[in-house]
């Protein structure tokens, strides 16, 4: 049976652990310069509706390093832009390639594509989820702390796609998640309700200091995500108290790391001092996208 990765909830705890262990092995193989090309003859299509640097390049480079090929498709340049049904596109791509990564707006678009495709569909970011990001962030956290169990992870800022994916990760793994989001910018209600039903340690409040206090991992992201550019100015006013800066980091655990999925706006959601400072894990975090995508591709395609 084909597997999709539309949200982290598509994976069991054991599968997440397997992927993270494998990603670490692939990182070692990569740094040793060893040849490892299990995906020769395989092709990954990538349909992108939004800009991307890390996701696109890590999937393309990862696939090339594993011996496979990629085809990058801007949605506007495909027949989808001329109203060819998603179902037909899914059926046709299933005859040509081995998996598809999609970056788009509505999660439902991905679900429909996955429903009609005979090949794995991977979420490369939607308005509501960014599973590959948070799965590779878990790799960064495990590299720094050995494990994710028992850690306090803070999210400061917008209850967006990345925040939602952290909630799904907390539904599967054993860390505590504290989210501080302004009123009206909370993460997905359905996921919060699921966390409450399943008795998971996912806590939502409005105070950044409460969320960050004693945390080992402090996360933030832009205040206006792709597609929300028109709200950027209004959001700057609302989110100003949610900046991750040196004063806020003083509340965190002394060995705390800061994560930012990037791109970042220095002086808005995070100061340059923190992003470029010793507690920032953002550059390892960006690198780990590559190793995680490779583990995922190997698992889905081999
Ligand atoms: N973090 C992330 O997904 O970056 P890109 O938008 O550059 O792919
Ligand atoms: N929340 C951001 C993440 C970018 C990688 C966005 O959706 O634009």
mmCIF file of C-alpha atoms and ligand atoms in Angstrom:
data_model
loop_
_atom_site.group_PDB
_atom_site.id
_atom_site.type_symbol
_atom_site.label_atom_id
_atom_site.label_comp_id
_atom_site.label_asym_id
_atom_site.label_seq_id
_atom_site.Cartn_x
_atom_site.Cartn_y
_atom_site.Cartn_z
ATOM 1 C CA UNK A 1 0.000 0.000 0.000
ATOM 2 C CA UNK A 2 1.329 3.437 -0.854
ATOM 3 C CA UNK A 3 1.991 5.835 2.022
ATOM 4 C CA UNK A 4 1.465 9.589 2.033
ATOM 5 C CA UNK A 5 2.875 12.238 4.355
ATOM 6 C CA UNK A 6 0.135 14.849 4.528
ATOM 7 C CA UNK A 7 0.564 15.513 8.256
ATOM 8 C CA UNK A 8 2.748 14.007 10.973
ATOM 9 C CA UNK A 9 -0.333 12.089 12.124
ATOM 10 C CA UNK A 10 0.165 9.847 9.059
ATOM 11 C CA UNK A 11 3.142 8.355 10.927
ATOM 12 C CA UNK A 12 3.302 6.197 14.054
ATOM 13 C CA UNK A 13 5.737 6.962 16.843
ATOM 14 C CA UNK A 14 7.844 3.995 15.709
ATOM 15 C CA UNK A 15 7.929 5.276 12.124
ATOM 16 C CA UNK A 16 9.002 8.748 13.282
ATOM 17 C CA UNK A 17 11.754 7.200 15.383
ATOM 18 C CA UNK A 18 12.879 5.066 12.447
ATOM 19 C CA UNK A 19 13.000 8.074 10.098
ATOM 20 C CA UNK A 20 14.947 10.198 12.587
ATOM 21 C CA UNK A 21 17.483 7.429 13.230
ATOM 22 C CA UNK A 22 17.881 6.851 9.514
ATOM 23 C CA UNK A 23 18.280 10.585 8.864
ATOM 24 C CA UNK A 24 21.205 10.653 11.320
ATOM 25 C CA UNK A 25 22.805 7.703 9.524
ATOM 26 C CA UNK A 26 22.324 9.383 6.155
ATOM 27 C CA UNK A 27 23.869 12.576 7.556
ATOM 28 C CA UNK A 28 26.976 10.575 8.524
ATOM 29 C CA UNK A 29 27.086 8.880 5.128
ATOM 30 C CA UNK A 30 26.802 12.328 3.504
ATOM 31 C CA UNK A 31 29.620 13.840 5.577
ATOM 32 C CA UNK A 32 31.840 10.815 4.938
ATOM 33 C CA UNK A 33 31.335 11.427 1.227
ATOM 34 C CA UNK A 34 30.156 7.846 0.713
ATOM 35 C CA UNK A 35 28.210 6.865 -2.354
ATOM 36 C CA UNK A 36 24.700 5.744 -1.461
ATOM 37 C CA UNK A 37 22.352 5.659 -4.437
ATOM 38 C CA UNK A 38 19.364 3.451 -3.612
ATOM 39 C CA UNK A 39 16.948 5.562 -5.692
ATOM 40 C CA UNK A 40 18.534 5.167 -9.111
ATOM 41 C CA UNK A 41 15.789 5.154 -11.730
ATOM 42 C CA UNK A 42 13.270 6.855 -9.397
ATOM 43 C CA UNK A 43 11.710 10.237 -10.105
ATOM 44 C CA UNK A 44 10.138 12.766 -7.745
ATOM 45 C CA UNK A 45 7.779 15.413 -9.134
ATOM 46 C CA UNK A 46 7.414 18.660 -7.186
ATOM 47 C CA UNK A 47 4.340 20.861 -7.639
ATOM 48 C CA UNK A 48 4.879 24.242 -5.988
ATOM 49 C CA UNK A 49 2.289 26.999 -5.632
ATOM 50 C CA UNK A 50 4.419 29.126 -3.276
ATOM 51 C CA UNK A 51 8.090 30.171 -3.194
ATOM 52 C CA UNK A 52 10.684 27.950 -1.527
ATOM 53 C CA UNK A 53 14.424 27.782 -0.947
ATOM 54 C CA UNK A 54 15.062 25.066 1.648
ATOM 55 C CA UNK A 55 12.252 22.657 0.839
ATOM 56 C CA UNK A 56 12.831 22.732 -2.881
ATOM 57 C CA UNK A 57 16.619 22.541 -2.749
ATOM 58 C CA UNK A 58 16.758 19.890 -0.023
ATOM 59 C CA UNK A 59 14.354 17.634 -1.930
ATOM 60 C CA UNK A 60 16.142 18.205 -5.239
ATOM 61 C CA UNK A 61 19.651 17.791 -3.820
ATOM 62 C CA UNK A 62 18.554 14.869 -1.644
ATOM 63 C CA UNK A 63 17.000 13.029 -4.553
ATOM 64 C CA UNK A 64 20.112 13.654 -6.714
ATOM 65 C CA UNK A 65 22.409 12.399 -3.932
ATOM 66 C CA UNK A 66 20.346 9.207 -3.630
ATOM 67 C CA UNK A 67 20.664 8.612 -7.386
ATOM 68 C CA UNK A 68 17.157 9.733 -8.383
ATOM 69 C CA UNK A 69 15.793 12.601 -10.450
ATOM 70 C CA UNK A 70 13.324 15.442 -9.808
ATOM 71 C CA UNK A 71 10.921 17.448 -11.936
ATOM 72 C CA UNK A 72 10.014 20.871 -10.564
ATOM 73 C CA UNK A 73 6.597 22.104 -11.668
ATOM 74 C CA UNK A 74 5.280 25.541 -10.977
ATOM 75 C CA UNK A 75 1.585 24.951 -10.735
ATOM 76 C CA UNK A 76 0.883 27.991 -12.917
ATOM 77 C CA UNK A 77 2.859 26.372 -15.726
ATOM 78 C CA UNK A 78 0.895 23.113 -15.618
ATOM 79 C CA UNK A 79 -2.555 22.332 -16.949
ATOM 80 C CA UNK A 80 -3.836 22.635 -13.373
ATOM 81 C CA UNK A 81 -3.737 26.371 -14.043
ATOM 82 C CA UNK A 82 -6.150 25.743 -16.929
ATOM 83 C CA UNK A 83 -8.573 23.815 -14.732
ATOM 84 C CA UNK A 84 -7.449 20.250 -15.448
ATOM 85 C CA UNK A 85 -8.941 18.334 -12.504
ATOM 86 C CA UNK A 86 -6.604 17.357 -9.670
ATOM 87 C CA UNK A 87 -7.848 13.785 -9.967
ATOM 88 C CA UNK A 88 -6.721 13.560 -13.597
ATOM 89 C CA UNK A 89 -3.372 15.126 -12.762
ATOM 90 C CA UNK A 90 -2.926 12.600 -9.951
ATOM 91 C CA UNK A 91 -3.728 9.664 -12.245
ATOM 92 C CA UNK A 92 -1.357 10.849 -14.963
ATOM 93 C CA UNK A 93 1.568 11.693 -12.651
ATOM 94 C CA UNK A 94 1.156 8.241 -11.085
ATOM 95 C CA UNK A 95 2.023 6.760 -14.488
ATOM 96 C CA UNK A 96 5.230 8.803 -14.830
ATOM 97 C CA UNK A 97 6.880 9.338 -11.459
ATOM 98 C CA UNK A 98 7.331 7.600 -8.104
ATOM 99 C CA UNK A 99 6.198 10.318 -5.664
ATOM 100 C CA UNK A 100 5.071 13.943 -5.616
ATOM 101 C CA UNK A 101 5.959 16.753 -3.193
ATOM 102 C CA UNK A 102 3.360 19.505 -3.113
ATOM 103 C CA UNK A 103 3.579 23.018 -1.654
ATOM 104 C CA UNK A 104 0.251 24.777 -1.773
ATOM 105 C CA UNK A 105 -2.419 26.694 0.147
ATOM 106 C CA UNK A 106 -5.282 24.348 1.092
ATOM 107 C CA UNK A 107 -4.596 21.029 2.804
ATOM 108 C CA UNK A 108 -7.684 19.707 0.977
ATOM 109 C CA UNK A 109 -5.873 20.044 -2.364
ATOM 110 C CA UNK A 110 -3.241 17.624 -1.097
ATOM 111 C CA UNK A 111 -5.856 15.245 0.283
ATOM 112 C CA UNK A 112 -7.623 15.130 -3.041
ATOM 113 C CA UNK A 113 -4.406 14.536 -4.927
ATOM 114 C CA UNK A 114 -3.449 11.765 -2.489
ATOM 115 C CA UNK A 115 -6.872 10.172 -2.825
ATOM 116 C CA UNK A 116 -6.532 9.809 -6.595
ATOM 117 C CA UNK A 117 -2.795 9.094 -6.822
ATOM 118 C CA UNK A 118 -1.297 5.616 -6.810
ATOM 119 C CA UNK A 119 2.011 7.041 -5.538
ATOM 120 C CA UNK A 120 3.054 8.750 -2.284
ATOM 121 C CA UNK A 121 2.107 12.416 -1.885
ATOM 122 C CA UNK A 122 4.354 14.452 0.416
ATOM 123 C CA UNK A 123 3.294 17.733 2.022
ATOM 124 C CA UNK A 124 5.982 20.339 1.302
ATOM 125 C CA UNK A 125 3.923 22.975 3.236
ATOM 126 C CA UNK A 126 0.304 24.006 3.214
ATOM 127 C CA UNK A 127 -1.465 26.802 5.083
ATOM 128 C CA UNK A 128 -2.135 24.343 7.920
ATOM 129 C CA UNK A 129 0.811 21.912 8.093
ATOM 130 C CA UNK A 130 4.546 21.681 7.426
ATOM 131 C CA UNK A 131 5.353 18.104 8.471
ATOM 132 C CA UNK A 132 8.783 17.737 6.804
ATOM 133 C CA UNK A 133 9.941 20.879 8.608
ATOM 134 C CA UNK A 134 8.996 19.743 12.081
ATOM 135 C CA UNK A 135 10.165 16.147 11.555
ATOM 136 C CA UNK A 136 13.606 17.424 10.603
ATOM 137 C CA UNK A 137 13.472 19.894 13.524
ATOM 138 C CA UNK A 138 13.021 16.882 15.808
ATOM 139 C CA UNK A 139 16.282 15.560 14.364
ATOM 140 C CA UNK A 140 18.007 18.837 15.322
ATOM 141 C CA UNK A 141 16.560 18.636 18.835
ATOM 142 C CA UNK A 142 17.690 15.026 19.245
ATOM 143 C CA UNK A 143 21.188 15.888 18.039
ATOM 144 C CA UNK A 144 21.460 18.558 20.721
ATOM 145 C CA UNK A 145 19.722 16.799 23.615
ATOM 146 C CA UNK A 146 20.073 13.100 22.747
ATOM 147 C CA UNK A 147 16.311 12.612 22.926
ATOM 148 C CA UNK A 148 13.058 14.512 22.661
ATOM 149 C CA UNK A 149 11.419 12.758 25.636
ATOM 150 C CA UNK A 150 10.728 14.957 28.637
ATOM 151 C CA UNK A 151 11.867 18.201 27.009
ATOM 152 C CA UNK A 152 9.922 21.425 27.272
ATOM 153 C CA UNK A 153 9.418 22.900 23.813
ATOM 154 C CA UNK A 154 8.074 26.460 23.458
ATOM 155 C CA UNK A 155 6.381 28.032 20.475
ATOM 156 C CA UNK A 156 6.194 31.839 20.445
ATOM 157 C CA UNK A 157 4.151 33.742 17.868
ATOM 158 C CA UNK A 158 1.672 32.816 15.192
ATOM 159 C CA UNK A 159 -0.357 29.611 15.558
ATOM 160 C CA UNK A 160 0.479 28.758 11.949
ATOM 161 C CA UNK A 161 1.335 25.707 9.826
ATOM 162 C CA UNK A 162 4.616 25.049 11.656
ATOM 163 C CA UNK A 163 2.954 25.460 15.072
ATOM 164 C CA UNK A 164 0.252 22.984 14.016
ATOM 165 C CA UNK A 165 2.888 20.492 12.945
ATOM 166 C CA UNK A 166 4.559 20.831 16.355
ATOM 167 C CA UNK A 167 1.211 19.928 17.919
ATOM 168 C CA UNK A 168 0.961 16.831 15.730
ATOM 169 C CA UNK A 169 4.507 15.895 16.776
ATOM 170 C CA UNK A 170 3.479 16.267 20.435
ATOM 171 C CA UNK A 171 0.543 13.954 19.744
ATOM 172 C CA UNK A 172 3.016 11.241 18.746
ATOM 173 C CA UNK A 173 6.142 11.822 20.894
ATOM 174 C CA UNK A 174 6.794 12.444 24.574
ATOM 175 C CA UNK A 175 7.756 16.088 24.976
ATOM 176 C CA UNK A 176 5.785 18.970 26.484
ATOM 177 C CA UNK A 177 4.675 21.734 24.163
ATOM 178 C CA UNK A 178 3.820 25.253 25.363
ATOM 179 C CA UNK A 179 2.451 27.645 22.757
ATOM 180 C CA UNK A 180 2.159 31.405 23.328
ATOM 181 C CA UNK A 181 0.007 32.971 20.621
ATOM 182 C CA UNK A 182 -1.967 36.227 20.571
ATOM 183 C CA UNK A 183 -5.735 36.011 20.727
ATOM 184 C CA UNK A 184 -7.162 35.365 17.295
ATOM 185 C CA UNK A 185 -3.922 33.748 16.066
ATOM 186 C CA UNK A 186 -4.184 30.414 17.857
ATOM 187 C CA UNK A 187 -3.239 27.114 16.220
ATOM 188 C CA UNK A 188 -5.794 24.714 14.752
ATOM 189 C CA UNK A 189 -8.703 24.158 17.161
ATOM 190 C CA UNK A 190 -9.270 20.592 16.043
ATOM 191 C CA UNK A 191 -5.679 19.646 16.862
ATOM 192 C CA UNK A 192 -5.867 21.365 20.261
ATOM 193 C CA UNK A 193 -9.089 19.467 20.968
ATOM 194 C CA UNK A 194 -7.447 16.196 19.931
ATOM 195 C CA UNK A 195 -4.497 16.915 22.252
ATOM 196 C CA UNK A 196 -6.942 17.540 25.136
ATOM 197 C CA UNK A 197 -8.920 14.355 24.348
ATOM 198 C CA UNK A 198 -5.762 12.274 24.209
ATOM 199 C CA UNK A 199 -4.411 13.873 27.370
ATOM 200 C CA UNK A 200 -1.238 15.092 25.672
ATOM 201 C CA UNK A 201 0.905 17.805 27.308
ATOM 202 C CA UNK A 202 0.063 20.568 24.829
ATOM 203 C CA UNK A 203 -0.604 23.922 26.518
ATOM 204 C CA UNK A 204 -1.848 27.107 24.878
ATOM 205 C CA UNK A 205 -1.556 30.574 26.406
ATOM 206 C CA UNK A 206 -0.828 34.152 25.445
ATOM 207 C CA UNK A 207 2.273 34.941 27.508
ATOM 208 C CA UNK A 208 5.660 34.307 25.837
ATOM 209 C CA UNK A 209 7.490 34.268 29.194
ATOM 210 C CA UNK A 210 5.167 31.559 30.503
ATOM 211 C CA UNK A 211 5.825 29.444 27.415
ATOM 212 C CA UNK A 212 9.593 29.954 27.366
ATOM 213 C CA UNK A 213 10.231 29.657 31.111
ATOM 214 C CA UNK A 214 12.624 26.711 31.616
ATOM 215 C CA UNK A 215 12.211 25.500 28.022
ATOM 216 C CA UNK A 216 15.030 23.646 26.294
ATOM 217 C CA UNK A 217 13.725 24.467 22.821
ATOM 218 C CA UNK A 218 12.356 27.868 21.778
ATOM 219 C CA UNK A 219 10.678 28.070 18.403
ATOM 220 C CA UNK A 220 9.393 30.949 16.402
ATOM 221 C CA UNK A 221 8.399 31.756 12.827
ATOM 222 C CA UNK A 222 7.403 34.746 10.705
ATOM 223 C CA UNK A 223 4.387 36.800 11.773
ATOM 224 C CA UNK A 224 2.856 36.753 8.285
ATOM 225 C CA UNK A 225 3.108 33.491 6.375
ATOM 226 C CA UNK A 226 3.059 33.083 2.618
ATOM 227 C CA UNK A 227 -0.362 34.145 1.395
ATOM 228 C CA UNK A 228 -0.823 36.616 4.296
ATOM 229 C CA UNK A 229 1.328 39.406 2.878
ATOM 230 C CA UNK A 230 -1.656 41.775 2.887
ATOM 231 C CA UNK A 231 -1.963 41.410 6.681
ATOM 232 C CA UNK A 232 1.736 41.964 7.361
ATOM 233 C CA UNK A 233 1.476 45.516 8.728
ATOM 234 C CA UNK A 234 -1.515 44.778 10.981
ATOM 235 C CA UNK A 235 0.173 41.636 12.254
ATOM 236 C CA UNK A 236 3.337 43.559 13.186
ATOM 237 C CA UNK A 237 1.304 45.529 15.732
ATOM 238 C CA UNK A 238 -0.343 42.436 17.239
ATOM 239 C CA UNK A 239 2.826 40.343 17.396
ATOM 240 C CA UNK A 240 5.289 42.939 18.694
ATOM 241 C CA UNK A 241 5.265 41.478 22.272
ATOM 242 C CA UNK A 242 6.071 38.050 20.793
ATOM 243 C CA UNK A 243 9.609 38.775 19.639
ATOM 244 C CA UNK A 244 12.217 36.158 20.570
ATOM 245 C CA UNK A 245 15.042 38.327 21.931
ATOM 246 C CA UNK A 246 17.837 38.070 24.508
ATOM 247 C CA UNK A 247 15.545 39.105 27.381
ATOM 248 C CA UNK A 248 13.047 36.356 26.548
ATOM 249 C CA UNK A 249 15.853 33.808 26.127
ATOM 250 C CA UNK A 250 17.005 34.558 29.690
ATOM 251 C CA UNK A 251 13.794 32.862 30.865
ATOM 252 C CA UNK A 252 14.627 29.634 29.001
ATOM 253 C CA UNK A 253 16.847 26.819 30.302
ATOM 254 C CA UNK A 254 20.537 27.789 30.306
ATOM 255 C CA UNK A 255 21.281 25.210 27.577
ATOM 256 C CA UNK A 256 18.221 26.167 25.489
ATOM 257 C CA UNK A 257 18.380 26.264 21.713
ATOM 258 C CA UNK A 258 16.415 28.510 19.392
ATOM 259 C CA UNK A 259 14.811 27.134 16.262
ATOM 260 C CA UNK A 260 13.495 29.098 13.295
ATOM 261 C CA UNK A 261 12.441 27.273 10.144
ATOM 262 C CA UNK A 262 13.576 30.287 8.047
ATOM 263 C CA UNK A 263 13.237 32.580 6.193
ATOM 264 C CA UNK A 264 13.524 34.962 9.187
ATOM 265 C CA UNK A 265 12.861 38.646 9.590
ATOM 266 C CA UNK A 266 15.536 39.934 11.955
ATOM 267 C CA UNK A 267 14.087 42.649 14.180
ATOM 268 C CA UNK A 268 10.558 41.266 13.927
ATOM 269 C CA UNK A 269 9.844 37.756 15.267
ATOM 270 C CA UNK A 270 13.492 37.269 16.284
ATOM 271 C CA UNK A 271 16.433 39.596 16.888
ATOM 272 C CA UNK A 272 19.614 39.239 14.849
ATOM 273 C CA UNK A 273 21.455 38.859 18.163
ATOM 274 C CA UNK A 274 19.519 35.669 18.957
ATOM 275 C CA UNK A 275 19.298 34.203 15.435
ATOM 276 C CA UNK A 276 23.014 34.725 14.823
ATOM 277 C CA UNK A 277 24.016 34.023 18.422
ATOM 278 C CA UNK A 278 25.356 30.930 20.209
ATOM 279 C CA UNK A 279 21.935 29.542 21.167
ATOM 280 C CA UNK A 280 20.694 29.497 17.597
ATOM 281 C CA UNK A 281 20.435 26.045 16.021
ATOM 282 C CA UNK A 282 18.850 27.479 12.875
ATOM 283 C CA UNK A 283 21.708 26.614 10.527
ATOM 284 C CA UNK A 284 21.966 22.979 11.618
ATOM 285 C CA UNK A 285 18.181 22.989 11.468
ATOM 286 C CA UNK A 286 18.280 24.104 7.838
ATOM 287 C CA UNK A 287 20.937 21.503 6.980
ATOM 288 C CA UNK A 288 18.907 18.752 8.603
ATOM 289 C CA UNK A 289 16.101 19.320 6.125
ATOM 290 C CA UNK A 290 18.352 17.604 3.569
ATOM 291 C CA UNK A 291 19.086 14.555 5.697
ATOM 292 C CA UNK A 292 15.502 14.135 6.797
ATOM 293 C CA UNK A 293 14.112 14.403 3.246
ATOM 294 C CA UNK A 294 16.566 11.696 2.184
ATOM 295 C CA UNK A 295 15.413 9.369 4.959
ATOM 296 C CA UNK A 296 11.818 10.034 3.976
ATOM 297 C CA UNK A 297 12.430 9.460 0.256
ATOM 298 C CA UNK A 298 14.344 6.265 0.913
ATOM 299 C CA UNK A 299 11.553 4.978 3.157
ATOM 300 C CA UNK A 300 8.743 5.884 0.744
ATOM 301 C CA UNK A 301 10.435 4.881 -2.526
ATOM 302 C CA UNK A 302 12.964 2.148 -1.991
HETATM 303 N N1 LIG B 1 11.598 26.382 6.026
HETATM 304 C C1 LIG B 1 11.186 26.265 4.754
HETATM 305 O O1 LIG B 1 10.295 25.481 4.404
HETATM 306 O O2 LIG B 1 11.846 27.076 3.887
HETATM 307 P P1 LIG B 1 11.485 27.351 2.368
HETATM 308 O O3 LIG B 1 10.221 28.145 2.337
HETATM 309 O O4 LIG B 1 12.669 28.113 1.855
HETATM 310 O O5 LIG B 1 11.298 26.023 1.657
HETATM 311 N N1 LIG B 2 4.894 29.818 8.224
HETATM 312 C C1 LIG B 2 5.753 30.091 7.101
HETATM 313 C C2 LIG B 2 6.778 29.000 6.942
HETATM 314 C C3 LIG B 2 7.721 29.196 5.799
HETATM 315 C C4 LIG B 2 8.661 28.054 5.641
HETATM 316 C C5 LIG B 2 4.911 30.230 5.846
HETATM 317 O O1 LIG B 2 3.978 29.439 5.664
HETATM 318 O O2 LIG B 2 5.178 31.122 5.056
#
